[in-house]
mmCIF file with all atom_site columns, C-alpha atoms in Angstrom:
data_model
loop_
_atom_site.group_PDB
_atom_site.id
_atom_site.type_symbol
_atom_site.label_atom_id
_atom_site.label_alt_id
_atom_site.label_comp_id
_atom_site.label_asym_id
_atom_site.label_entity_id
_atom_site.label_seq_id
_atom_site.pdbx_PDB_ins_code
_atom_site.Cartn_x
_atom_site.Cartn_y
_atom_site.Cartn_z
_atom_site.occupancy
_atom_site.B_iso_or_equiv
_atom_site.pdbx_formal_charge
_atom_site.auth_seq_id
_atom_site.auth_comp_id
_atom_site.auth_asym_id
_atom_site.auth_atom_id
_atom_site.pdbx_PDB_model_num
ATOM 1  C CA . MET A 1 1  ? 155.094 157.792 16.876 1.00 0.00 ? 1  MET A CA 1
ATOM 2  C CA . PRO A 1 2  ? 152.701 155.400 15.069 1.00 0.00 ? 2  PRO A CA 1
ATOM 3  C CA . GLU A 1 3  ? 153.162 155.058 11.359 1.00 0.00 ? 3  GLU A CA 1
ATOM 4  C CA . VAL A 1 4  ? 150.246 156.346 9.280  1.00 0.00 ? 4  VAL A CA 1
ATOM 5  C CA . ILE A 1 5  ? 149.203 154.285 6.299  1.00 0.00 ? 5  ILE A CA 1
ATOM 6  C CA . GLU A 1 6  ? 146.980 155.975 3.760  1.00 0.00 ? 6  GLU A CA 1
ATOM 7  C CA . ILE A 1 7  ? 144.326 153.729 2.268  1.00 0.00 ? 7  ILE A CA 1
ATOM 8  C CA . PRO A 1 8  ? 142.341 154.646 -0.834 1.00 0.00 ? 8  PRO A CA 1
ATOM 9  C CA . VAL A 1 9  ? 138.734 155.429 0.096  1.00 0.00 ? 9  VAL A CA 1
ATOM 10 C CA . GLU A 1 10 ? 137.453 152.980 -2.533 1.00 0.00 ? 10 GLU A CA 1
ATOM 11 C CA . LEU A 1 11 ? 139.197 150.116 -0.743 1.00 0.00 ? 11 LEU A CA 1
ATOM 12 C CA . THR A 1 12 ? 137.332 150.800 2.493  1.00 0.00 ? 12 THR A CA 1
ATOM 13 C CA . TYR A 1 13 ? 134.053 149.904 0.767  1.00 0.00 ? 13 TYR A CA 1
ATOM 14 C CA . PHE A 1 14 ? 135.346 146.656 -0.729 1.00 0.00 ? 14 PHE A CA 1
ATOM 15 C CA . GLN A 1 15 ? 133.400 143.567 0.283  1.00 0.00 ? 15 GLN A CA 1
ATOM 16 C CA . LEU A 1 16 ? 133.859 139.907 -0.374 1.00 0.00 ? 16 LEU A CA 1
ATOM 17 C CA . PRO A 1 17 ? 132.322 139.002 -3.721 1.00 0.00 ? 17 PRO A CA 1
ATOM 18 C CA . LEU A 1 18 ? 128.940 137.280 -3.417 1.00 0.00 ? 18 LEU A CA 1
ATOM 19 C CA . ALA A 1 19 ? 130.283 133.916 -4.607 1.00 0.00 ? 19 ALA A CA 1
ATOM 20 C CA . VAL A 1 20 ? 133.008 134.057 -1.932 1.00 0.00 ? 20 VAL A CA 1
ATOM 21 C CA . GLN A 1 21 ? 130.456 134.968 0.755  1.00 0.00 ? 21 GLN A CA 1
ATOM 22 C CA . ILE A 1 22 ? 128.290 132.034 -0.331 1.00 0.00 ? 22 ILE A CA 1
ATOM 23 C CA . ARG A 1 23 ? 131.265 129.665 -0.239 1.00 0.00 ? 23 ARG A CA 1
ATOM 24 C CA . LEU A 1 24 ? 132.255 130.813 3.247  1.00 0.00 ? 24 LEU A CA 1
ATOM 25 C CA . GLN A 1 25 ? 128.685 130.451 4.493  1.00 0.00 ? 25 GLN A CA 1
ATOM 26 C CA . HIS A 1 26 ? 128.515 126.960 2.982  1.00 0.00 ? 26 HIS A CA 1
ATOM 27 C CA . LEU A 1 27 ? 131.690 125.870 4.762  1.00 0.00 ? 27 LEU A CA 1
ATOM 28 C CA . LEU A 1 28 ? 130.611 127.383 8.080  1.00 0.00 ? 28 LEU A CA 1
ATOM 29 C CA . SER A 1 29 ? 127.138 125.841 7.824  1.00 0.00 ? 29 SER A CA 1
ATOM 30 C CA . ARG A 1 30 ? 128.628 122.394 7.223  1.00 0.00 ? 30 ARG A CA 1
ATOM 31 C CA . GLN A 1 31 ? 130.803 122.862 10.278 1.00 0.00 ? 31 GLN A CA 1
ATOM 32 C CA . ASP A 1 32 ? 127.825 124.034 12.353 1.00 0.00 ? 32 ASP A CA 1
ATOM 33 C CA . VAL A 1 33 ? 125.906 120.812 11.677 1.00 0.00 ? 33 VAL A CA 1
ATOM 34 C CA . GLY A 1 34 ? 128.901 118.740 12.749 1.00 0.00 ? 34 GLY A CA 1
ATOM 35 C CA . GLU A 1 35 ? 130.244 117.805 9.339  1.00 0.00 ? 35 GLU A CA 1
ATOM 36 C CA . GLU A 1 36 ? 134.010 117.585 9.400  1.00 0.00 ? 36 GLU A CA 1
ATOM 37 C CA . LEU A 1 37 ? 135.792 119.740 6.837  1.00 0.00 ? 37 LEU A CA 1
ATOM 38 C CA . THR A 1 38 ? 138.887 118.581 5.025  1.00 0.00 ? 38 THR A CA 1
ATOM 39 C CA . ILE A 1 39 ? 142.143 120.262 5.964  1.00 0.00 ? 39 ILE A CA 1
ATOM 40 C CA . GLU A 1 40 ? 141.988 122.290 2.735  1.00 0.00 ? 40 GLU A CA 1
ATOM 41 C CA . GLU A 1 41 ? 138.402 123.380 3.439  1.00 0.00 ? 41 GLU A CA 1
ATOM 42 C CA . ARG A 1 42 ? 139.246 124.337 7.006  1.00 0.00 ? 42 ARG A CA 1
ATOM 43 C CA . LEU A 1 43 ? 142.219 126.418 5.847  1.00 0.00 ? 43 LEU A CA 1
ATOM 44 C CA . GLU A 1 44 ? 140.046 128.006 3.161  1.00 0.00 ? 44 GLU A CA 1
ATOM 45 C CA . ALA A 1 45 ? 137.356 128.898 5.708  1.00 0.00 ? 45 ALA A CA 1
ATOM 46 C CA . GLU A 1 46 ? 139.905 130.289 8.164  1.00 0.00 ? 46 GLU A CA 1
ATOM 47 C CA . GLY A 1 47 ? 141.480 132.440 5.449  1.00 0.00 ? 47 GLY A CA 1
ATOM 48 C CA . LEU A 1 48 ? 138.115 133.758 4.289  1.00 0.00 ? 48 LEU A CA 1
ATOM 49 C CA . VAL A 1 49 ? 137.076 134.584 7.858  1.00 0.00 ? 49 VAL A CA 1
ATOM 50 C CA . GLU A 1 50 ? 140.344 136.462 8.398  1.00 0.00 ? 50 GLU A CA 1
ATOM 51 C CA . LEU A 1 51 ? 139.826 138.384 5.168  1.00 0.00 ? 51 LEU A CA 1
ATOM 52 C CA . ALA A 1 52 ? 136.221 139.256 6.070  1.00 0.00 ? 52 ALA A CA 1
ATOM 53 C CA . GLU A 1 53 ? 137.312 140.423 9.526  1.00 0.00 ? 53 GLU A CA 1
ATOM 54 C CA . PHE A 1 54 ? 140.099 142.532 8.023  1.00 0.00 ? 54 PHE A CA 1
ATOM 55 C CA . LEU A 1 55 ? 137.696 144.187 5.581  1.00 0.00 ? 55 LEU A CA 1
ATOM 56 C CA . SER A 1 56 ? 135.226 144.898 8.394  1.00 0.00 ? 56 SER A CA 1
ATOM 57 C CA . LEU A 1 57 ? 137.957 146.433 10.537 1.00 0.00 ? 57 LEU A CA 1
ATOM 58 C CA . LEU A 1 58 ? 139.185 148.508 7.613  1.00 0.00 ? 58 LEU A CA 1
ATOM 59 C CA . HIS A 1 59 ? 135.651 149.797 7.004  1.00 0.00 ? 59 HIS A CA 1
ATOM 60 C CA . LEU A 1 60 ? 135.075 150.626 10.686 1.00 0.00 ? 60 LEU A CA 1
ATOM 61 C CA . ARG A 1 61 ? 138.372 152.471 11.003 1.00 0.00 ? 61 ARG A CA 1
ATOM 62 C CA . SER A 1 62 ? 137.698 154.451 7.838  1.00 0.00 ? 62 SER A CA 1
ATOM 63 C CA . GLN A 1 63 ? 134.301 155.489 9.229  1.00 0.00 ? 63 GLN A CA 1
ATOM 64 C CA . ARG A 1 64 ? 135.984 156.679 12.413 1.00 0.00 ? 64 ARG A CA 1
ATOM 65 C CA . VAL A 1 65 ? 138.480 158.752 10.422 1.00 0.00 ? 65 VAL A CA 1
ATOM 66 C CA . ILE A 1 66 ? 135.738 160.270 8.248  1.00 0.00 ? 66 ILE A CA 1
ATOM 67 C CA . LYS A 1 67 ? 133.808 161.443 11.324 1.00 0.00 ? 67 LYS A CA 1
#
């Protein structure tokens, strides 16, 4: 039987802060134009993308549960 994890409703509406979104977009835009990121920048971008994807998944799953 799958384990059920209860998540506070407030957390399902959490989004990346605007400054973090801007930073991620900046890194991704640099990459898109062919500029090579440093190892630290690449790791930062990868971590931020993973976090954004996790938050999106959390939001989508919470919407499914609410319906």
